[in-house]
Structures are given as structure tokens and as C-alpha cells.
PDB file of C-alpha atoms in Angstrom:
ATOM      1  CA  MET C   1     -50.876 -44.896 162.253  1.00  0.00           C
ATOM      2  CA  GLU C   2     -48.712 -47.519 163.099  1.00  0.00           C
ATOM      3  CA  ILE C   3     -47.837 -50.670 160.701  1.00  0.00           C
ATOM      4  CA  TYR C   4     -46.784 -54.131 162.011  1.00  0.00           C
ATOM      5  CA  GLY C   5     -46.217 -57.033 160.324  1.00  0.00           C
ATOM      6  CA  GLU C   6     -44.717 -58.775 157.182  1.00  0.00           C
ATOM      7  CA  TYR C   7     -47.023 -57.267 154.275  1.00  0.00           C
ATOM      8  CA  THR C   8     -46.266 -53.450 155.226  1.00  0.00           C
ATOM      9  CA  THR C   9     -45.750 -52.502 151.630  1.00  0.00           C
ATOM     10  CA  SER C  10     -49.003 -53.959 150.418  1.00  0.00           C
ATOM     11  CA  ILE C  11     -51.153 -52.360 153.214  1.00  0.00           C
ATOM     12  CA  ILE C  12     -49.316 -48.997 152.744  1.00  0.00           C
ATOM     13  CA  ARG C  13     -50.240 -48.987 148.881  1.00  0.00           C
ATOM     14  CA  ALA C  14     -53.715 -50.340 149.422  1.00  0.00           C
ATOM     15  CA  PHE C  15     -54.093 -47.369 152.078  1.00  0.00           C
ATOM     16  CA  ASP C  16     -52.657 -44.884 149.457  1.00  0.00           C
ATOM     17  CA  GLU C  17     -55.098 -46.005 146.967  1.00  0.00           C
ATOM     18  CA  ILE C  18     -58.001 -45.422 149.658  1.00  0.00           C
ATOM     19  CA  ASP C  19     -56.775 -42.498 151.150  1.00  0.00           C
ATOM     20  CA  LYS C  20     -53.698 -40.380 150.758  1.00  0.00           C
ATOM     21  CA  ASP C  21     -54.128 -38.534 154.505  1.00  0.00           C
ATOM     22  CA  TRP C  22     -54.113 -42.558 155.932  1.00  0.00           C
ATOM     23  CA  LYS C  23     -50.905 -41.733 158.048  1.00  0.00           C
ATOM     24  CA  ASN C  24     -52.578 -39.049 159.926  1.00  0.00           C
ATOM     25  CA  TYR C  25     -55.025 -41.067 161.811  1.00  0.00           C
ATOM     26  CA  ASP C  26     -54.557 -42.667 164.602  1.00  0.00           C
ATOM     27  CA  GLY C  27     -54.443 -46.300 164.703  1.00  0.00           C
ATOM     28  CA  ILE C  28     -52.688 -49.422 164.308  1.00  0.00           C
ATOM     29  CA  VAL C  29     -52.658 -52.178 161.797  1.00  0.00           C
ATOM     30  CA  ILE C  30     -51.382 -55.827 162.215  1.00  0.00           C
ATOM     31  CA  GLY C  31     -50.883 -58.240 159.000  1.00  0.00           C
ATOM     32  CA  GLY C  32     -49.963 -61.260 158.647  1.00  0.00           C
ATOM     33  CA  SER C  33     -46.093 -63.111 158.383  1.00  0.00           C
ATOM     34  CA  HIS C  34     -44.801 -66.318 156.826  1.00  0.00           C
ATOM     35  CA  ASN C  35     -42.034 -66.131 159.235  1.00  0.00           C
ATOM     36  CA  PRO C  36     -43.221 -64.654 162.807  1.00  0.00           C
ATOM     37  CA  LYS C  37     -39.545 -65.361 164.003  1.00  0.00           C
ATOM     38  CA  GLN C  38     -38.352 -62.358 162.011  1.00  0.00           C
ATOM     39  CA  LEU C  39     -40.516 -59.925 163.788  1.00  0.00           C
ATOM     40  CA  ASN C  40     -40.548 -58.370 167.388  1.00  0.00           C
ATOM     41  CA  ILE C  41     -43.576 -60.141 168.662  1.00  0.00           C
ATOM     42  CA  GLU C  42     -43.351 -58.988 172.284  1.00  0.00           C
ATOM     43  CA  LYS C  43     -43.354 -55.381 170.625  1.00  0.00           C
ATOM     44  CA  ILE C  44     -46.543 -56.103 168.882  1.00  0.00           C
ATOM     45  CA  ILE C  45     -48.300 -57.582 171.813  1.00  0.00           C
ATOM     46  CA  GLU C  46     -47.167 -54.379 173.849  1.00  0.00           C
ATOM     47  CA  GLU C  47     -48.847 -52.496 170.961  1.00  0.00           C
ATOM     48  CA  ILE C  48     -52.033 -54.308 170.853  1.00  0.00           C
ATOM     49  CA  LYS C  49     -52.512 -53.281 174.820  1.00  0.00           C
ATOM     50  CA  LYS C  50     -51.385 -49.605 174.453  1.00  0.00           C
ATOM     51  CA  ALA C  51     -54.043 -49.740 171.706  1.00  0.00           C
ATOM     52  CA  ARG C  52     -56.907 -51.356 173.821  1.00  0.00           C
ATOM     53  CA  GLU C  53     -56.100 -49.535 177.062  1.00  0.00           C
ATOM     54  CA  ASN C  54     -56.167 -46.475 175.259  1.00  0.00           C
ATOM     55  CA  LYS C  55     -58.965 -47.209 172.766  1.00  0.00           C
ATOM     56  CA  LEU C  56     -57.215 -46.907 170.223  1.00  0.00           C
ATOM     57  CA  PRO C  57     -58.473 -48.774 166.734  1.00  0.00           C
ATOM     58  CA  LEU C  58     -57.116 -52.131 166.075  1.00  0.00           C
ATOM     59  CA  TYR C  59     -57.065 -53.838 162.546  1.00  0.00           C
ATOM     60  CA  SER C  60     -55.295 -56.924 162.810  1.00  0.00           C
ATOM     61  CA  GLU C  61     -55.424 -60.063 160.693  1.00  0.00           C
ATOM     62  CA  CYS C  62     -54.119 -63.708 160.636  1.00  0.00           C
ATOM     63  CA  LEU C  63     -50.991 -62.912 162.889  1.00  0.00           C
ATOM     64  CA  GLY C  64     -52.012 -59.963 164.104  1.00  0.00           C
ATOM     65  CA  TYR C  65     -55.400 -61.745 164.991  1.00  0.00           C
ATOM     66  CA  GLN C  66     -53.843 -64.260 166.533  1.00  0.00           C
ATOM     67  CA  LEU C  67     -51.764 -61.860 169.019  1.00  0.00           C
ATOM     68  CA  SER C  68     -54.462 -59.806 169.840  1.00  0.00           C
ATOM     69  CA  PHE C  69     -56.269 -63.177 171.142  1.00  0.00           C
ATOM     70  CA  ILE C  70     -53.324 -63.931 173.328  1.00  0.00           C
ATOM     71  CA  GLU C  71     -52.732 -60.444 174.750  1.00  0.00           C
ATOM     72  CA  TYR C  72     -55.963 -59.952 175.959  1.00  0.00           C
ATOM     73  CA  CYS C  73     -56.260 -63.509 177.550  1.00  0.00           C
TER      74      CYS C  73
END
């Protein structure tokens, strides 16, 4: 599983509490950010496209949801 966004530490901690084997799952999680200029937006959009084309599970919220919409359009 790959995680993108500014809050990766919080996402990792939450996944560890739910399921210790979460790293073995296929999928992409895209969280939010208060400062998207620090992120590589083009790379994240490429990962979203890869997930869509290869039918990988994708969870996106906040900025991730907006980027998923942009990629789809």
C-alpha cells in the first residue's frame, strides 16, 4: 500500500491500530494537505491514473479527492 499526502504519519498510526498487515495490501491512500506546494502533485495524479487503469483500490480524501476528480476529467 502506498500513502501520499501531508498526514502520512496519522494514517500509518490509524492503519497499525486496525490491522498490522495493512502494508501487504494493494492500494493507494491519498490524504489531505494544508500546503500542497510541498507535494509532488504530478506524481500523485500519475498514481491515481495507475490505480484507475489497473483497478487498484484507491481511497482519497480532501486534496486526494480533488486530485482524483482532476485526473478523471
